Short mmCIF file of C-alpha atoms and ligand atoms in Angstrom, two decimals:
data_model
loop_
_atom_site.label_atom_id
_atom_site.label_comp_id
_atom_site.label_asym_id
_atom_site.label_seq_id
_atom_site.Cartn_x
_atom_site.Cartn_y
_atom_site.Cartn_z
CA UNK A 947 1.36 -26.47 44.03
CA UNK A 948 0.66 -23.01 46.03
CA UNK A 949 0.51 -24.10 49.83
CA UNK A 950 -3.00 -23.41 51.08
CA UNK A 951 -2.89 -21.01 54.21
CA UNK A 952 -6.08 -22.97 55.08
CA UNK A 953 -4.27 -26.12 55.75
CA UNK A 954 -5.69 -29.18 56.97
CA UNK A 955 -4.54 -29.04 60.98
CA UNK A 956 -4.33 -33.07 60.51
CA UNK A 957 -1.41 -32.46 57.70
CA UNK A 958 1.25 -33.79 59.51
CA UNK A 959 3.84 -33.27 57.66
CA UNK A 960 3.94 -29.41 58.32
CA UNK A 961 5.77 -29.04 61.71
CA UNK A 962 2.91 -28.36 64.38
CA UNK A 963 3.63 -25.46 66.92
CA UNK A 964 0.78 -25.47 69.55
CA UNK A 965 -0.78 -22.14 70.65
CA UNK A 966 0.39 -19.77 73.63
CA UNK A 967 0.41 -21.70 76.55
CA UNK A 968 1.71 -22.78 79.88
CA UNK A 969 3.05 -26.11 81.19
CA UNK A 970 2.81 -26.51 85.05
CA UNK A 971 4.73 -29.43 86.11
CA UNK A 972 4.01 -30.78 89.51
CA UNK A 973 6.57 -32.82 91.21
CA UNK A 974 9.06 -30.76 88.79
CA UNK A 975 12.30 -31.52 91.57
CA UNK A 976 11.45 -35.52 90.81
CA UNK A 977 13.26 -38.05 88.84
CA UNK A 978 10.82 -37.78 85.91
CA UNK A 979 10.81 -34.10 85.59
CA UNK A 980 14.42 -33.84 85.71
CA UNK A 981 15.34 -36.84 83.73
CA UNK A 982 12.33 -36.62 80.80
CA UNK A 983 10.40 -33.35 81.34
CA UNK A 984 12.40 -30.53 81.36
CA UNK A 985 15.03 -32.21 79.03
CA UNK A 986 12.27 -32.75 76.28
CA UNK A 987 10.92 -28.71 77.13
CA UNK A 988 14.58 -27.82 76.04
CA UNK A 989 14.50 -30.34 72.81
CA UNK A 990 11.04 -28.93 71.64
CA UNK A 991 12.63 -25.29 72.36
CA UNK A 992 15.42 -26.18 70.27
CA UNK A 993 13.47 -27.63 67.62
CA UNK A 994 11.22 -24.56 67.60
CA UNK A 995 8.49 -26.33 68.26
CA UNK A 996 7.35 -24.44 71.07
CA UNK A 997 5.08 -21.32 70.72
CA UNK A 998 6.99 -17.93 71.12
CA UNK A 999 4.29 -17.22 74.21
CA UNK A 1000 5.34 -20.14 76.74
CA UNK A 1001 5.63 -20.50 80.17
CA UNK A 1002 7.10 -23.35 81.84
CA UNK A 1003 5.96 -23.26 85.84
CA UNK A 1004 7.29 -25.60 88.36
CA UNK A 1005 5.62 -26.58 91.60
CA UNK A 1006 7.09 -28.35 94.33
CA UNK A 1007 7.36 -28.54 98.23
CA UNK A 1008 10.97 -27.00 98.04
CA UNK A 1009 11.40 -23.45 99.61
CA UNK A 1010 13.32 -22.19 96.37
CA UNK A 1011 13.83 -19.04 94.44
CA UNK A 1012 12.83 -18.85 90.88
CA UNK A 1013 16.98 -18.40 90.23
CA UNK A 1014 17.48 -21.70 92.15
CA UNK A 1015 14.72 -23.53 90.10
CA UNK A 1016 16.11 -22.33 86.76
CA UNK A 1017 19.66 -23.69 87.83
CA UNK A 1018 18.09 -27.32 88.45
CA UNK A 1019 16.44 -27.09 85.45
CA UNK A 1020 19.54 -25.89 83.49
CA UNK A 1021 21.60 -28.62 84.89
CA UNK A 1022 18.73 -31.35 83.91
CA UNK A 1023 18.34 -30.46 80.68
CA UNK A 1024 21.87 -29.88 79.94
CA UNK A 1025 22.79 -33.51 81.33
CA UNK A 1026 19.52 -35.41 79.52
CA UNK A 1027 18.95 -33.21 76.36
CA UNK A 1028 18.79 -35.01 73.46
CA UNK A 1029 19.40 -32.32 70.78
CA UNK A 1030 22.99 -30.31 70.98
CA UNK A 1031 23.28 -27.81 73.66
CA UNK A 1032 22.42 -23.98 72.64
CA UNK A 1033 23.00 -21.65 75.48
CA UNK A 1034 20.70 -19.18 73.67
CA UNK A 1035 18.04 -21.22 73.23
CA UNK A 1036 18.28 -22.37 77.47
CA UNK A 1037 18.80 -18.31 78.12
CA UNK A 1038 15.49 -17.86 76.36
CA UNK A 1039 13.57 -20.40 77.69
CA UNK A 1040 14.95 -19.57 81.31
CA UNK A 1041 13.24 -16.07 80.95
CA UNK A 1042 9.91 -17.74 80.84
CA UNK A 1043 10.66 -20.17 84.02
CA UNK A 1044 8.60 -19.94 87.20
CA UNK A 1045 8.95 -21.57 90.42
CA UNK A 1046 5.78 -21.80 92.53
CA UNK A 1047 6.70 -23.71 96.14
CA UNK A 1048 4.30 -24.82 98.43
CA UNK A 1049 2.63 -28.39 99.24
CA UNK A 1050 -0.24 -29.99 97.95
CA UNK A 1051 -2.71 -29.35 100.99
CA UNK A 1052 -1.40 -25.45 100.86
CA UNK A 1053 -4.68 -23.28 99.92
CA UNK A 1054 -2.34 -20.16 99.60
CA UNK A 1055 0.27 -22.02 97.24
CA UNK A 1056 -2.59 -22.98 94.97
CA UNK A 1057 -4.09 -19.37 95.22
CA UNK A 1058 -0.54 -17.92 94.62
CA UNK A 1059 -0.52 -20.63 91.47
CA UNK A 1060 -3.73 -19.53 90.04
CA UNK A 1061 -2.58 -15.97 90.19
CA UNK A 1062 0.76 -16.58 88.68
CA UNK A 1063 -1.30 -18.13 85.57
CA UNK A 1064 -3.49 -14.94 85.25
CA UNK A 1065 -0.69 -12.62 85.77
CA UNK A 1066 1.40 -14.66 82.83
CA UNK A 1067 -1.47 -13.96 80.54
CA UNK A 1068 -0.53 -10.36 80.57
CA UNK A 1069 3.33 -10.64 80.83
CA UNK A 1070 3.94 -13.94 78.36
CA UNK A 1071 0.56 -13.74 76.37
CA UNK A 1072 -0.45 -17.15 77.23
CA UNK A 1073 -3.85 -16.47 76.38
CA UNK A 1074 -4.83 -18.39 79.29
CA UNK A 1075 -4.18 -21.92 77.97
CA UNK A 1076 -2.31 -24.17 80.15
CA UNK A 1077 -1.30 -28.29 80.51
CA UNK A 1078 -1.01 -29.45 84.31
CA UNK A 1079 1.54 -32.33 84.55
CA UNK A 1080 0.94 -34.77 87.21
CA UNK A 1081 4.38 -35.67 87.79
CA UNK A 1082 3.36 -36.92 91.36
CA UNK A 1083 2.72 -40.27 93.49
CA UNK A 1084 -0.99 -41.24 92.81
CA UNK A 1085 -1.91 -41.03 96.63
CA UNK A 1086 -1.35 -36.97 95.95
CA UNK A 1087 -3.86 -36.96 92.94
CA UNK A 1088 -6.89 -36.09 94.79
CA UNK A 1089 -5.31 -33.43 96.81
CA UNK A 1090 -3.72 -32.00 93.71
CA UNK A 1091 -6.90 -32.28 91.74
CA UNK A 1092 -9.25 -30.93 94.51
CA UNK A 1093 -6.95 -27.72 94.53
CA UNK A 1094 -7.16 -27.22 91.28
CA UNK A 1095 -10.84 -27.50 91.18
CA UNK A 1096 -10.93 -25.25 93.80
CA UNK A 1097 -8.97 -22.62 92.31
CA UNK A 1098 -11.27 -22.97 88.87
CA UNK A 1099 -7.90 -23.97 87.31
CA UNK A 1100 -9.08 -26.91 85.78
CA UNK A 1101 -11.90 -25.23 83.69
CA UNK A 1102 -11.59 -24.89 79.99
CA UNK A 1103 -13.80 -22.47 78.43
CA UNK A 1104 -14.49 -21.24 74.55
CA UNK A 1105 -11.57 -18.96 75.35
CA UNK A 1106 -8.75 -21.03 76.80
CA UNK A 1107 -7.95 -24.71 77.15
CA UNK A 1108 -6.68 -26.44 80.38
CA UNK A 1109 -5.69 -29.64 79.97
CA UNK A 1110 -4.14 -32.54 82.32
CA UNK A 1111 -1.55 -35.14 81.99
CA UNK A 1112 -1.89 -38.14 84.00
CA UNK A 1113 1.47 -40.35 84.73
CA UNK A 1114 0.87 -44.28 85.20
CA UNK A 1115 0.45 -46.10 87.56
CA UNK A 1116 -3.27 -45.28 86.42
CA UNK A 1117 -4.63 -47.11 89.87
CA UNK A 1118 -3.17 -50.47 90.97
CA UNK A 1119 -6.17 -52.70 90.30
CA UNK A 1120 -9.44 -52.11 88.40
CA UNK A 1121 -11.26 -50.59 91.41
CA UNK A 1122 -8.67 -48.12 92.27
CA UNK A 1123 -7.98 -46.94 88.47
CA UNK A 1124 -12.05 -46.59 88.33
CA UNK A 1125 -11.91 -44.22 91.07
CA UNK A 1126 -8.74 -42.61 89.82
CA UNK A 1127 -10.32 -41.82 86.45
CA UNK A 1128 -13.83 -40.98 88.09
CA UNK A 1129 -12.00 -38.58 89.78
CA UNK A 1130 -9.94 -36.99 87.57
CA UNK A 1131 -13.14 -36.82 85.08
CA UNK A 1132 -15.04 -34.97 88.00
CA UNK A 1133 -12.31 -32.30 87.57
CA UNK A 1134 -11.46 -32.51 83.98
CA UNK A 1135 -13.43 -32.89 81.04
CA UNK A 1136 -12.71 -36.40 79.31
CA UNK A 1137 -11.21 -34.76 75.98
CA UNK A 1138 -8.71 -32.40 78.65
CA UNK A 1139 -7.33 -35.70 80.02
CA UNK A 1140 -3.47 -37.19 78.39
CA UNK A 1141 -3.06 -40.68 80.09
CA UNK A 1142 0.80 -40.81 79.09
CA UNK A 1143 2.36 -44.60 77.97
CA UNK A 1144 5.45 -43.36 77.12
CA UNK A 1145 6.20 -46.25 74.97
CA UNK A 1146 3.03 -44.92 72.70
CA UNK A 1147 5.43 -41.91 71.80
CA UNK A 1148 8.66 -43.96 70.75
CA UNK A 1149 9.03 -43.99 67.18
CA UNK A 1150 9.24 -47.68 66.39
CA UNK A 1151 5.81 -48.18 68.04
CA UNK A 1152 4.43 -45.72 66.08
CA UNK A 1153 6.16 -47.43 63.52
CA UNK A 1154 3.88 -50.68 63.92
CA UNK A 1155 0.88 -49.02 62.51
CA UNK A 1156 3.12 -47.79 59.24
CA UNK A 1157 4.43 -51.08 58.71
CA UNK A 1158 1.00 -52.84 58.87
CA UNK A 1159 -1.45 -50.71 57.48
CA UNK A 1160 0.75 -48.45 54.77
CA UNK A 1161 2.24 -51.43 53.27
CA UNK A 1162 0.68 -54.66 51.26
CA UNK A 1163 3.01 -56.99 52.09
CA UNK A 1164 2.43 -57.87 55.65
CA UNK A 1165 -1.39 -57.34 56.44
CA UNK A 1166 -2.13 -60.85 54.75
CA UNK A 1167 0.07 -63.02 56.66
CA UNK A 1168 -0.82 -61.09 59.86
CA UNK A 1169 -3.05 -63.69 61.07
CA UNK A 1170 -3.30 -67.11 62.79
CA UNK A 1171 -3.52 -68.82 59.31
CA UNK A 1172 0.35 -67.99 59.01
CA UNK A 1173 1.65 -66.85 62.29
CA UNK A 1174 2.12 -69.50 64.88
CA UNK A 1175 2.99 -67.14 67.92
CA UNK A 1176 4.04 -63.96 68.85
CA UNK A 1177 6.67 -62.87 71.83
CA UNK A 1178 6.66 -59.35 72.94
CA UNK A 1179 9.73 -58.75 75.44
CA UNK A 1180 10.80 -55.78 77.05
CA UNK A 1181 14.16 -56.67 78.92
CA UNK A 1182 16.09 -54.02 80.97
CA UNK A 1183 19.59 -54.62 82.29
CA UNK A 1184 18.81 -51.99 85.10
CA UNK A 1185 17.74 -52.83 88.33
CA UNK A 1186 14.96 -50.75 90.37
CA UNK A 1187 17.50 -47.84 91.18
CA UNK A 1188 16.57 -45.40 93.79
CA UNK A 1189 12.55 -46.49 93.40
CA UNK A 1190 12.61 -48.93 96.00
CA UNK A 1191 9.37 -47.75 97.55
CA UNK A 1192 7.63 -47.54 94.57
CA UNK A 1193 8.69 -50.59 93.18
CA UNK A 1194 7.68 -52.78 96.50
CA UNK A 1195 4.04 -52.07 95.83
CA UNK A 1196 4.20 -52.18 92.56
CA UNK A 1197 6.07 -55.00 90.77
CA UNK A 1198 6.75 -55.63 87.14
CA UNK A 1199 3.33 -56.78 85.95
CA UNK A 1200 1.76 -53.64 87.38
CA UNK A 1201 4.67 -51.28 86.55
CA UNK A 1202 4.78 -52.29 83.02
CA UNK A 1203 2.92 -55.24 81.81
CA UNK A 1204 -0.60 -53.51 82.50
CA UNK A 1205 0.48 -50.85 80.56
CA UNK A 1206 3.43 -50.59 77.95
CA UNK A 1207 3.36 -54.40 77.16
CA UNK A 1208 -0.41 -54.77 76.66
CA UNK A 1209 -0.60 -51.77 74.75
CA UNK A 1210 2.09 -53.17 72.50
CA UNK A 1211 0.43 -56.32 72.14
CA UNK A 1212 -2.99 -54.28 71.30
CA UNK A 1213 -1.31 -52.27 68.34
CA UNK A 1214 0.14 -55.45 67.20
CA UNK A 1215 -3.18 -57.41 67.55
CA UNK A 1216 -5.43 -54.55 66.75
CA UNK A 1217 -7.54 -54.19 63.21
CA UNK A 1218 -6.81 -51.72 60.55
CA UNK A 1219 -8.28 -48.35 62.15
CA UNK A 1220 -11.06 -46.67 59.86
CA UNK A 1221 -8.87 -43.43 60.10
CA UNK A 1222 -5.47 -42.50 61.97
CA UNK A 1223 -7.40 -40.79 64.79
CA UNK A 1224 -7.50 -41.03 68.36
CA UNK A 1225 -11.17 -42.44 68.45
CA UNK A 1226 -10.52 -44.95 65.81
CA UNK A 1227 -7.18 -46.20 66.96
CA UNK A 1228 -8.39 -46.33 70.46
CA UNK A 1229 -11.78 -48.46 69.57
CA UNK A 1230 -9.62 -50.89 67.68
CA UNK A 1231 -7.25 -51.26 70.71
CA UNK A 1232 -10.05 -51.58 73.27
CA UNK A 1233 -11.41 -54.51 71.08
CA UNK A 1234 -8.15 -56.47 71.28
CA UNK A 1235 -7.79 -55.51 75.05
CA UNK A 1236 -11.22 -57.03 75.62
CA UNK A 1237 -10.67 -60.05 73.68
CA UNK A 1238 -7.72 -60.76 75.70
CA UNK A 1239 -7.87 -64.33 77.48
CA UNK A 1240 -5.60 -65.28 80.45
CA UNK A 1241 -4.65 -68.86 80.66
CA UNK A 1242 -6.54 -71.30 82.48
CA UNK A 1243 -3.14 -73.17 83.88
CA UNK A 1244 -1.61 -70.34 85.67
CA UNK A 1245 0.75 -72.58 87.45
CA UNK A 1246 2.94 -73.11 83.87
CA UNK A 1247 1.75 -70.27 81.89
CA UNK A 1248 2.01 -67.10 84.39
CA UNK A 1249 5.34 -67.10 85.83
CA UNK A 1250 6.84 -64.54 88.03
CA UNK A 1251 10.04 -64.02 89.05
CA UNK A 1252 12.62 -61.99 91.36
CA UNK A 1253 16.41 -61.31 90.65
CA UNK A 1254 19.35 -62.75 93.01
CA UNK A 1255 22.73 -61.64 92.95
CA UNK A 1256 24.83 -62.35 90.10
CA UNK A 1257 26.91 -60.53 87.13
CA UNK A 1258 25.84 -57.93 84.80
CA UNK A 1259 28.39 -56.58 82.16
CA UNK A 1260 31.43 -57.81 84.08
CA UNK A 1261 30.20 -56.55 87.49
CA UNK A 1262 28.60 -58.13 90.38
CA UNK A 1263 25.11 -56.84 91.17
CA UNK A 1264 23.02 -57.27 94.30
CA UNK A 1265 19.65 -59.00 94.42
CA UNK A 1266 16.56 -57.51 94.74
CA UNK A 1267 16.35 -58.46 98.38
CA UNK A 1268 19.38 -56.74 99.11
CA UNK A 1269 18.59 -53.27 97.47
CA UNK A 1270 18.28 -50.43 99.83
CA UNK A 1271 14.76 -50.16 100.92
CA UNK A 1272 13.35 -53.77 99.63
CA UNK A 1273 11.95 -56.06 102.44
CA UNK A 1274 14.56 -58.42 103.04
CA UNK A 1275 11.81 -60.99 102.67
CA UNK A 1276 10.03 -59.18 99.63
CA UNK A 1277 7.79 -61.34 97.28
CA UNK A 1278 7.69 -58.57 95.13
CA UNK A 1279 8.28 -59.56 91.28
CA UNK A 1280 11.31 -58.18 89.08
CA UNK A 1281 10.28 -60.47 86.33
CA UNK A 1282 6.79 -61.26 84.67
CA UNK A 1283 6.15 -63.40 81.97
CA UNK A 1284 2.41 -64.72 80.80
CA UNK A 1285 0.95 -66.72 77.51
CA UNK A 1286 -2.18 -64.71 76.37
CA UNK A 1287 -4.51 -65.31 73.98
CA UNK A 1288 -6.56 -62.93 71.47
CA UNK A 1289 -9.75 -64.42 71.17
CA UNK A 1290 -10.70 -63.06 67.54
CA UNK A 1291 -11.40 -64.66 64.22
CA UNK A 1292 -7.74 -63.26 63.43
CA UNK A 1293 -5.96 -64.67 66.18
CA UNK A 1294 -7.92 -67.53 67.92
CA UNK A 1295 -5.19 -70.23 68.97
CA UNK A 1296 -2.04 -67.98 68.36
CA UNK A 1297 0.11 -67.57 71.90
CA UNK A 1298 0.84 -64.08 72.60
CA UNK A 1299 3.89 -64.85 74.90
CA UNK A 1300 4.30 -61.53 77.03
CA UNK A 1301 7.64 -61.19 79.23
CA UNK A 1302 9.51 -58.36 80.94
CA UNK A 1303 12.10 -58.00 83.67
CA UNK A 1304 14.57 -56.01 85.28
CA UNK A 1305 18.48 -57.16 85.44
CA UNK A 1306 18.15 -59.34 82.51
CA UNK A 1307 21.45 -59.55 80.11
CA UNK A 1308 20.68 -56.53 78.35
CA UNK A 1309 18.08 -53.79 77.42
CA UNK A 1310 15.94 -54.68 74.32
CA UNK A 1311 11.98 -54.63 73.50
CA UNK A 1312 11.00 -56.14 70.75
CA UNK A 1313 7.85 -57.85 69.43
CA UNK A 1314 8.35 -60.94 67.07
CA UNK A 1315 5.99 -62.49 64.62
CA UNK A 1316 7.01 -66.40 64.61
CA UNK A 1317 5.50 -67.89 61.29
CA UNK A 1318 4.44 -71.51 60.91
CA UNK A 1319 6.85 -73.67 59.38
CA UNK A 1320 6.37 -74.53 55.84
CA UNK A 1321 4.09 -77.41 55.44
CA UNK A 1322 6.16 -79.30 53.15
CA UNK A 1323 10.03 -79.26 52.71
CA UNK A 1324 11.03 -81.07 49.59
CA UNK A 1325 14.51 -81.53 51.17
CA UNK A 1326 16.65 -83.94 53.20
CA UNK A 1327 15.89 -83.24 57.22
CA UNK A 1328 19.77 -83.14 57.20
CA UNK A 1329 19.49 -79.91 54.92
CA UNK A 1330 17.16 -78.09 56.85
CA UNK A 1331 18.87 -78.76 60.16
CA UNK A 1332 19.56 -75.50 61.23
CA UNK A 1333 16.39 -73.61 59.46
CA UNK A 1334 14.20 -72.32 61.95
CA UNK A 1335 10.68 -70.44 61.83
CA UNK A 1336 10.59 -67.67 59.79
CA UNK A 1337 10.36 -64.53 62.38
CA UNK A 1338 9.39 -60.41 61.72
CA UNK A 1339 11.03 -58.65 64.43
CA UNK A 1340 10.29 -55.21 65.05
CA UNK A 1341 13.03 -53.98 67.62
CA UNK A 1342 11.45 -51.23 69.81
CA UNK A 1343 14.70 -50.05 71.24
CA UNK A 1344 17.67 -50.20 71.12
CA UNK A 1345 19.04 -50.36 67.41
CA UNK A 1346 15.51 -49.24 65.88
CA UNK A 1347 14.46 -51.50 63.15
CA UNK A 1348 12.68 -54.13 61.37
CA UNK A 1349 14.44 -57.61 61.29
CA UNK A 1350 12.85 -60.39 58.76
CA UNK A 1351 14.25 -63.80 59.57
CA UNK A 1352 14.06 -66.39 56.96
CA UNK A 1353 15.87 -69.67 55.14
CA UNK A 1354 18.58 -69.35 52.62
CA UNK A 1355 21.07 -71.60 50.97
CA UNK A 1356 24.35 -71.90 52.03
CA UNK A 1357 26.83 -71.07 49.43
CA UNK A 1358 28.56 -73.95 48.17
CA UNK A 1359 27.83 -77.57 46.06
CA UNK A 1360 25.14 -79.08 48.40
CA UNK A 1361 21.63 -78.19 49.23
CA UNK A 1362 21.89 -77.07 52.77
CA UNK A 1363 19.10 -74.10 53.97
CA UNK A 1364 20.07 -72.18 56.98
CA UNK A 1365 18.45 -69.21 58.42
CA UNK A 1366 19.39 -65.66 57.41
CA UNK A 1367 18.26 -62.03 58.57
CA UNK A 1368 17.38 -58.79 56.51
CA UNK A 1369 17.65 -55.78 58.78
CA UNK A 1370 16.09 -52.41 58.41
CA UNK A 1371 18.21 -50.08 60.71
CA UNK A 1372 16.39 -46.62 61.30
CA UNK A 1373 19.94 -45.32 62.03
CA UNK A 1374 20.93 -46.41 58.64
CA UNK A 1375 17.63 -45.21 56.38
CA UNK A 1376 17.42 -42.12 58.27
CA UNK A 1377 19.67 -38.98 58.90
CA UNK A 1378 17.62 -37.64 61.44
CA UNK A 1379 17.72 -38.94 65.30
CA UNK A 1380 14.04 -39.82 66.75
CA UNK A 1381 12.52 -37.83 69.31
CA UNK A 1382 12.48 -39.07 72.67
CA UNK A 1383 9.15 -40.18 73.41
CA UNK A 1384 8.56 -37.67 76.20
CA UNK A 1385 9.68 -34.85 73.56
CA UNK A 1386 6.56 -36.27 71.06
CA UNK A 1387 3.62 -36.71 73.70
CA UNK A 1388 4.48 -33.48 75.59
CA UNK A 1389 4.18 -31.39 71.91
CA UNK A 1390 0.99 -33.61 71.38
CA UNK A 1391 -0.54 -32.39 75.14
CA UNK A 1392 0.39 -28.89 73.95
CA UNK A 1393 -1.57 -29.77 70.63
CA UNK A 1394 -4.39 -31.51 72.16
CA UNK A 1395 -3.67 -34.30 69.57
CA UNK A 1396 -4.53 -37.48 71.56
CA UNK A 1397 -4.01 -40.24 69.47
CA UNK A 1398 -0.83 -41.42 71.26
CA UNK A 1399 -2.69 -41.74 74.42
CA UNK A 1400 -4.29 -44.66 75.90
CA UNK A 1401 -8.19 -44.05 76.94
CA UNK A 1402 -9.94 -44.71 80.05
CA UNK A 1403 -11.59 -47.80 78.98
CA UNK A 1404 -8.27 -49.26 77.80
CA UNK A 1405 -6.57 -49.10 81.16
CA UNK A 1406 -9.57 -50.42 82.67
CA UNK A 1407 -9.62 -53.51 80.41
CA UNK A 1408 -6.00 -53.57 80.95
CA UNK A 1409 -6.51 -54.12 84.40
CA UNK A 1410 -9.23 -56.63 84.18
CA UNK A 1411 -6.36 -58.82 82.24
CA UNK A 1412 -3.72 -58.06 85.21
CA UNK A 1413 -5.90 -58.47 88.37
CA UNK A 1414 -6.41 -62.18 87.95
CA UNK A 1415 -2.73 -62.57 87.85
CA UNK A 1416 -2.50 -60.38 90.83
CA UNK A 1417 -4.95 -62.74 92.50
CA UNK A 1418 -2.99 -65.56 91.55
CA UNK A 1419 -0.07 -64.58 92.58
CA UNK A 1420 -0.82 -63.13 95.72
CA UNK A 1421 0.64 -64.82 98.36
CA UNK A 1422 3.14 -66.91 96.76
CA UNK A 1423 6.61 -66.48 96.10
CA UNK A 1424 8.35 -65.25 92.87
CA UNK A 1425 10.78 -67.88 91.02
CA UNK A 1426 14.07 -66.92 91.56
CA UNK A 1427 16.47 -66.03 88.35
CA UNK A 1428 20.12 -64.66 88.76
CA UNK A 1429 20.59 -61.35 87.83
CA UNK A 1430 22.21 -61.40 84.37
CA UNK A 1431 20.05 -64.34 83.11
CA UNK A 1432 16.94 -64.43 80.96
CA UNK A 1433 14.13 -64.54 83.99
CA UNK A 1434 13.51 -67.95 85.56
CA UNK A 1435 13.53 -71.69 84.30
CA UNK A 1436 9.95 -71.65 85.01
CA UNK A 1437 9.50 -68.91 82.10
CA UNK A 1438 11.52 -71.38 79.99
CA UNK A 1439 9.47 -74.37 80.68
CA UNK A 1440 6.41 -72.25 79.89
CA UNK A 1441 7.01 -72.05 76.21
CA UNK A 1442 8.71 -75.52 76.33
CA UNK A 1443 5.52 -77.00 77.22
CA UNK A 1444 4.18 -76.15 74.08
CA UNK A 1445 7.30 -77.25 72.29
CA UNK A 1446 8.35 -73.50 71.42
CA UNK A 1447 11.37 -71.12 73.04
CA UNK A 1448 11.91 -67.74 73.69
CA UNK A 1449 14.27 -65.88 71.33
CA UNK A 1450 17.36 -64.82 72.79
CA UNK A 1451 17.02 -60.98 71.41
C1 BG6 B 1670 8.78 -47.02 83.11
C2 BG6 B 1670 8.65 -48.02 84.37
O1 BG6 B 1670 7.36 -47.03 82.67
O2 BG6 B 1670 9.71 -47.61 81.90
C3 BG6 B 1670 10.01 -48.33 84.59
O3 BG6 B 1670 8.42 -47.73 85.59
C4 BG6 B 1670 11.30 -48.53 83.43
O4 BG6 B 1670 10.20 -49.15 85.77
C5 BG6 B 1670 10.71 -47.90 82.42
O5 BG6 B 1670 12.55 -48.48 83.57
C6 BG6 B 1670 11.50 -48.13 80.87
O6 BG6 B 1670 11.17 -47.07 80.14
P1 BG6 B 1670 12.18 -47.35 78.56
O7 BG6 B 1670 11.69 -46.00 77.94
O8 BG6 B 1670 13.71 -46.69 79.43
O9 BG6 B 1670 12.11 -48.55 78.13
#
């Protein structure tokens, strides 16, 4: 077939390259920029996915010259890049990097930024297009957004696009997230706002939609007739690193439950979208988020914990309260587990057990559908003693893949049935490694594709779930757990109360 030059822009098999543009990063010297954004820009360049006319602008409070900034960027990209290092790719990119120093309340610095963008239209042919990445503390958002409004930088016109990328946390409760949304919407038009939840950029999370909606095998059993319960786990072995100040005011529920975990739940529970478009996927996710119910008995079914000193990978690690910058009497949670419901015909009565924690035994994120047991087993009880519930496990990370757990006869002369696993591993089936989440999402921003970005209403619906939990926990002390254990005992008791157990991923 002769390729059609007027190809459908939604044809995702063809590599998509954005229009000429600039990427402006506020907070370019921060952790996120160094570990994720700069390496992602390099990886995109290395894969030939950046436009030929491209410029990277860094804005931060340091008094640096372009050269220092280029050096910092190079080091960051080299250290954290996913794809092999090619000096010539970096050299080319480095020629397009500019640093604008200044503080966020400095009018002159923003005037200079606006002028630099204007200048790049001529020198780099960026066509006036620009995406602004707010990799800064949320408290700074109003100042920066107002500066962008004042200088006219936020304005999209028929000739050029201007977009803004907002990093989580999107507020710290429903009220503040509404205020933040109103503020962002008063400066940028809704279509130009991209809220990043980097879990949606993970390959396996997108595969959840493929698994469910591209196959005929799973969907008929993807409901409360067959599913006993769903377990969503996001476990981390790391502590809080150098982020005490942020974490003390945030805690596990606001940091990851409100966003990453509820998004995973929404994708697991949602109905099939009419088409694979931002609007339709967003609509289906929103329906789920609105249908989430929280437990009546919070004491049992909403558990939070905090790690104490313990052992991880043979090393002694300190407790949360002993971490640098943490209040020695802090009541911030580093673990949260909650039993949620989804009040729809498909899911009514099925518990969704969701948990996350720091300093757990290993880093693993997975979604497990635990199926009901067969209504009748025509074997002697002793033959099936080691048979558990069938399970379908989507492993988001690491060892990305899908595992199906079911019973099988143990070889031999007696009828003994035991659990076995059937594995699909990305690493074995595909030769290409998965792009980093930020690589994918950054590219989508430059392309203007909002499919993998949560919408305003989703963020607000998620806070509606979290606010009552936070209210219940306010003024209480979290249960403690030793670093290297799977959370506090109360989390196990939560499932035991209903005759279930957490998976040991
Ligand atoms: C971030 C949280 O959103 O996700 C961090 O703020 C957490 O606390 C991180 O460590 C985990 O991301 P990933 O991609 O390493 O699982």
